[in-house]
Tab-separated table of C-alpha atoms in Angstrom:
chain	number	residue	atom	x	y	z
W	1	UNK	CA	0.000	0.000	0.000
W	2	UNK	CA	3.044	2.021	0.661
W	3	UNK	CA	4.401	1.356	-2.212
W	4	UNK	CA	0.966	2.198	-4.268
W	5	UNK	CA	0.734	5.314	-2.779
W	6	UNK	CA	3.888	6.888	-3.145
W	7	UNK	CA	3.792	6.100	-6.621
W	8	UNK	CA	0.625	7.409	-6.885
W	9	UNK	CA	2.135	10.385	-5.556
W	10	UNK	CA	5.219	10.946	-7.179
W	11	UNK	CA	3.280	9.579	-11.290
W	12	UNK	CA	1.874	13.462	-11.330
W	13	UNK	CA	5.681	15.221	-10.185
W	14	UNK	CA	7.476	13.530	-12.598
W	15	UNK	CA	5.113	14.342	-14.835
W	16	UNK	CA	5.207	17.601	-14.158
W	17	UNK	CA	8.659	17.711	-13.905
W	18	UNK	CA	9.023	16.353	-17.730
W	19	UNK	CA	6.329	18.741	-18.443
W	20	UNK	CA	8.778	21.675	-17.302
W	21	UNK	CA	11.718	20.365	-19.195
W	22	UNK	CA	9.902	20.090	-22.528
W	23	UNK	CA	8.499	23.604	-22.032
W	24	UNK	CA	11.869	25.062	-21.355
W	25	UNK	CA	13.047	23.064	-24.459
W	26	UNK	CA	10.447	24.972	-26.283
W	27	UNK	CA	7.879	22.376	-26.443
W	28	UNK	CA	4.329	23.967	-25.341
W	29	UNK	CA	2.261	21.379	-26.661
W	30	UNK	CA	3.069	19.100	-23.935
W	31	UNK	CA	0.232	18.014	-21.823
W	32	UNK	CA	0.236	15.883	-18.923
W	33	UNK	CA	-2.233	12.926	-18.488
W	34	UNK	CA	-5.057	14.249	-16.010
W	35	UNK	CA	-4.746	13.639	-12.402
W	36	UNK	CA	-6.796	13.112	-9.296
W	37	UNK	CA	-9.329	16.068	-7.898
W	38	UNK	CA	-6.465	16.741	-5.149
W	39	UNK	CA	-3.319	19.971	-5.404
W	40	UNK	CA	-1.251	17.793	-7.482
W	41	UNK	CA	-4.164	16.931	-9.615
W	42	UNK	CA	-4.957	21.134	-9.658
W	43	UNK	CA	-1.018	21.637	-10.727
W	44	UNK	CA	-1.155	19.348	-13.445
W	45	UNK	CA	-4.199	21.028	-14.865
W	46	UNK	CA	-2.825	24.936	-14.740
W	47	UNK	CA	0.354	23.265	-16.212
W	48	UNK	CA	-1.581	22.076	-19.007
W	49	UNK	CA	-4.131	25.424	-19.337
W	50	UNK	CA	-0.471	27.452	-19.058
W	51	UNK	CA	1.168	25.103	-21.680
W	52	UNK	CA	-2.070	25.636	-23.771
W	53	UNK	CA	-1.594	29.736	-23.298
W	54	UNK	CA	1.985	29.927	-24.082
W	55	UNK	CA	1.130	27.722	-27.124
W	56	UNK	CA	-1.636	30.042	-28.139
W	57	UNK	CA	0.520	33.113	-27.595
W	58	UNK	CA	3.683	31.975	-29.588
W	59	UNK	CA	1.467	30.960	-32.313
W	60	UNK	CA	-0.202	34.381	-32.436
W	61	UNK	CA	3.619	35.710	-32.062
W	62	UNK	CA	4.728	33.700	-35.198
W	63	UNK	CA	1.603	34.893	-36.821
W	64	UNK	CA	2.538	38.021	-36.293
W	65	UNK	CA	6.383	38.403	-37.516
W	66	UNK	CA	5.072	36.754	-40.333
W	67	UNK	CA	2.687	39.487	-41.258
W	68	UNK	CA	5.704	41.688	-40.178
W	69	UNK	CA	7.973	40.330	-42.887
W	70	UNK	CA	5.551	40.369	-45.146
W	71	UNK	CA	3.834	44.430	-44.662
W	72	UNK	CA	8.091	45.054	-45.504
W	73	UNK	CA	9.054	42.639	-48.373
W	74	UNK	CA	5.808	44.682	-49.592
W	75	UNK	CA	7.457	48.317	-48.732
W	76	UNK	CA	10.954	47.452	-49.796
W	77	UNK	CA	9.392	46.172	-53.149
W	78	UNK	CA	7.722	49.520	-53.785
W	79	UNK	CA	10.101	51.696	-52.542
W	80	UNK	CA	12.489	49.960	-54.966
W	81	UNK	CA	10.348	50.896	-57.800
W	82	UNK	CA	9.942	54.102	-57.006
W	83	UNK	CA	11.188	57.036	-59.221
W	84	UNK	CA	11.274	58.972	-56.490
W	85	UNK	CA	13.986	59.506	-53.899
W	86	UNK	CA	12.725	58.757	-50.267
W	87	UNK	CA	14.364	59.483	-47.006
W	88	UNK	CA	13.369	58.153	-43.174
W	89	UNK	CA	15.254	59.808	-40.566
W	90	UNK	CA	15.165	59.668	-36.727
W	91	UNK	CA	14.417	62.290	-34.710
W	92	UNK	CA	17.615	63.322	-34.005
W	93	UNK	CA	18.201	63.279	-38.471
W	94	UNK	CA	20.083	60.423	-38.437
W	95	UNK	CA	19.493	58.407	-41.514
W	96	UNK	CA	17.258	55.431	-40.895
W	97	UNK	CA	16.551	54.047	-44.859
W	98	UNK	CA	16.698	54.863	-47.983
W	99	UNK	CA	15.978	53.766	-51.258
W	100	UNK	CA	17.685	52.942	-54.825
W	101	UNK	CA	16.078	55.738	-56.082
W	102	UNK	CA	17.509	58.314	-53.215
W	103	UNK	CA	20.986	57.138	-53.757
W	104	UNK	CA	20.560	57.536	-57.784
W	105	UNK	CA	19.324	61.250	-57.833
W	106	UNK	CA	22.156	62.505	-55.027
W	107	UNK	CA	24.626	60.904	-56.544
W	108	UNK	CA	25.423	58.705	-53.637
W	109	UNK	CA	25.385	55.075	-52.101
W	110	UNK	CA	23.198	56.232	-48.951
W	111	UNK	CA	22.511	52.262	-48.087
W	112	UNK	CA	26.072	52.286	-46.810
W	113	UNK	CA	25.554	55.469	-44.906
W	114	UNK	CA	22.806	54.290	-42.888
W	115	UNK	CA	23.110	55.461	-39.701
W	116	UNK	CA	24.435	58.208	-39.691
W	117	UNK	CA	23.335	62.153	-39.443
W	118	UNK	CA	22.421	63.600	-42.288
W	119	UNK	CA	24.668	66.700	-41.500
W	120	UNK	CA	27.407	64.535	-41.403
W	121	UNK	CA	27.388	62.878	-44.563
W	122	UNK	CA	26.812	66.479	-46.367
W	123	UNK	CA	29.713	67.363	-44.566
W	124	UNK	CA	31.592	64.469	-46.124
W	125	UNK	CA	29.339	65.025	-49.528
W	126	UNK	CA	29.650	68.980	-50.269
W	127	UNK	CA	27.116	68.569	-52.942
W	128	UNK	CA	24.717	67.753	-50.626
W	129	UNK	CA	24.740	70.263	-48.105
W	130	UNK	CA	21.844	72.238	-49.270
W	131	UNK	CA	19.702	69.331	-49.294
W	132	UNK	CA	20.811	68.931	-45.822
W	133	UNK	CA	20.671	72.165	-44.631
W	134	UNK	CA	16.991	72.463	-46.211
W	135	UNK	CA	15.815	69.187	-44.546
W	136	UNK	CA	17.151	69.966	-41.181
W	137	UNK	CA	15.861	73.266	-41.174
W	138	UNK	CA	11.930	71.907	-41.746
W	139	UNK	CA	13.388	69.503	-39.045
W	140	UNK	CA	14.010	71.998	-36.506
W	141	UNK	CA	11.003	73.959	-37.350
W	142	UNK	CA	8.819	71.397	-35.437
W	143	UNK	CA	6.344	71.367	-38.776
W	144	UNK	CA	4.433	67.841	-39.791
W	145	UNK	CA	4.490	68.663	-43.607
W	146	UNK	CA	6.673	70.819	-45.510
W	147	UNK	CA	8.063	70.874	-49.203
W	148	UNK	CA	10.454	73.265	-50.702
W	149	UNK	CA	12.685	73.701	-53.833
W	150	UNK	CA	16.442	73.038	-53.505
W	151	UNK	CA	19.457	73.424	-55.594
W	152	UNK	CA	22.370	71.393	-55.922
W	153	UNK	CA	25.610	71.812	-57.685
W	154	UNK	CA	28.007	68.382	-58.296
W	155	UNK	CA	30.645	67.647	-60.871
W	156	UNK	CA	27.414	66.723	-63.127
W	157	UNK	CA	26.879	70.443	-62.843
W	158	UNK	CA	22.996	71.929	-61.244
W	159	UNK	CA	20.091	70.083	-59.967
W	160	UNK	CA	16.761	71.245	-59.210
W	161	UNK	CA	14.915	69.104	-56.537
W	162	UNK	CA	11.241	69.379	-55.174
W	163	UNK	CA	11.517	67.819	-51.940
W	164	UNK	CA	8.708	67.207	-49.134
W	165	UNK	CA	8.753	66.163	-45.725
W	166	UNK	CA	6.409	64.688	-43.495
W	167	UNK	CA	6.194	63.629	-39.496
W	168	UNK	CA	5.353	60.382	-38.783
W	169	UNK	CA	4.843	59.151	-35.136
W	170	UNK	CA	5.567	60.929	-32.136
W	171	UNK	CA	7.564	59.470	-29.104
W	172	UNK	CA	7.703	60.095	-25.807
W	173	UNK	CA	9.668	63.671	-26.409
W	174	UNK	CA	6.815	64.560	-29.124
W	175	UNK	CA	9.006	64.011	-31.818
W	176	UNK	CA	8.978	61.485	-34.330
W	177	UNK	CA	10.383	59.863	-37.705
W	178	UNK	CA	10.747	61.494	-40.774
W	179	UNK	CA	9.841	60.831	-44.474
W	180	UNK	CA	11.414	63.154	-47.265
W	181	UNK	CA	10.424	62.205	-50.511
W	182	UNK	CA	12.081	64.387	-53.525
W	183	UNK	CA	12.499	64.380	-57.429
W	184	UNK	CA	14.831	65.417	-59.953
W	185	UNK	CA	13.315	68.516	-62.230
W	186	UNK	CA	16.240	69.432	-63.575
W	187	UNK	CA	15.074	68.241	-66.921
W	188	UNK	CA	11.470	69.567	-66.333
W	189	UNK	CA	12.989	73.229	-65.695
W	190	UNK	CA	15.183	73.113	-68.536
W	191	UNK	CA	11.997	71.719	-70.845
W	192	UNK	CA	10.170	75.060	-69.269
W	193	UNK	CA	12.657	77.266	-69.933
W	194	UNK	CA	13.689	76.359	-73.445
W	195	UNK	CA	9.993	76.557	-74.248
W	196	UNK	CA	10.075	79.984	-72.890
W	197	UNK	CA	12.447	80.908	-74.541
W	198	UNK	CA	11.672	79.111	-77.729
């Protein structure tokens, strides 16, 4: 009887005790086989409602960085077909992403300049220091939408770029991302002007 009964006792801990190591393994669809109506038999059943939760929740977790991936396969794809240039910076103007198109119209492989400020790589990149300068001034202005013509001279001589900015969320401090999208017009502005002039 002894014998019975300690067995009977000690079935459910071991149980349990497997239970635990599977779950730390990552297992949570472990379930132990039900027990008596006593407090081992209640511990075996919130181990298998908790294994059921955690199950539940890193299923919904899964679910969720696949959706994740997915929402940015879908915005790199666009932004990489984009004609237009398109800038996210940090609140503090450090450069977050940008795209192919970006890098084509300054001139400039911004993937490998990823974070970094903005005034620093103009600083590096004369030719880009009124887009800079432009950007961080809308920046420090505190406005949610702004757009603005800007000039740039390089060794392929000037460049006319319409550029807008926008806000996106706000942290703690208020302040949030940025987006700058922009185009090159040069050729648009010289089409105007020869017209004009034609």
């Amino acid at each position: 009887a002894a014998f019975f009964s300690s067995r009977r006792l000690v079935a459910p801990i071991r149980d349990l005790a497997e239970g635990t190591r599977a779950v730390a393994e990552g297992d949570y669809n472990k379930r132990l086989p039900p027990a008596a109506h006593d407090e081992l038999g209640f511990l075996v059943r919130s181990f298998n409602d908790m294994t059921r939760k955690i199950a539940q929740a890193s299923k919904e977790a899964q679910r969720s960085r696949q959706q994740v991936e997915e929402h940015r396969a879908y915005l790199e794809a666009v932004l990489g077909n984009l004609s237009s240039g398109v800038l996210t910076l940090d609140p503090e103007g450090v450069l977050r992403t940008a795209n192919a198109a970006a890098s084509q119209i300054l001139g400039l492989d911004l993937q490998r300049q990823q974070g970094r400020p903005l005034d620093e790589i103009s600083t590096e990149h004369a030719h880009m220091k009124r887009f800079a300068d432009a950007v961080a001034t809308h920046l420090a202005s505190g406005v949610r939408e702004w757009s603005e013509q800007v000039i740039l001279f390089s060794n392929g001589g000037r460049q006319v770029l319409i550029c807008r900015g926008t806000s996106l969320r706000e942290d703690d401090s208020g302040r949030g991302d940025h987006v700058i999208v922009f185009d090159d017009v040069t050729a648009l502005v010289q089409a105007q002007r020869d017209a004009a002039w034609g």
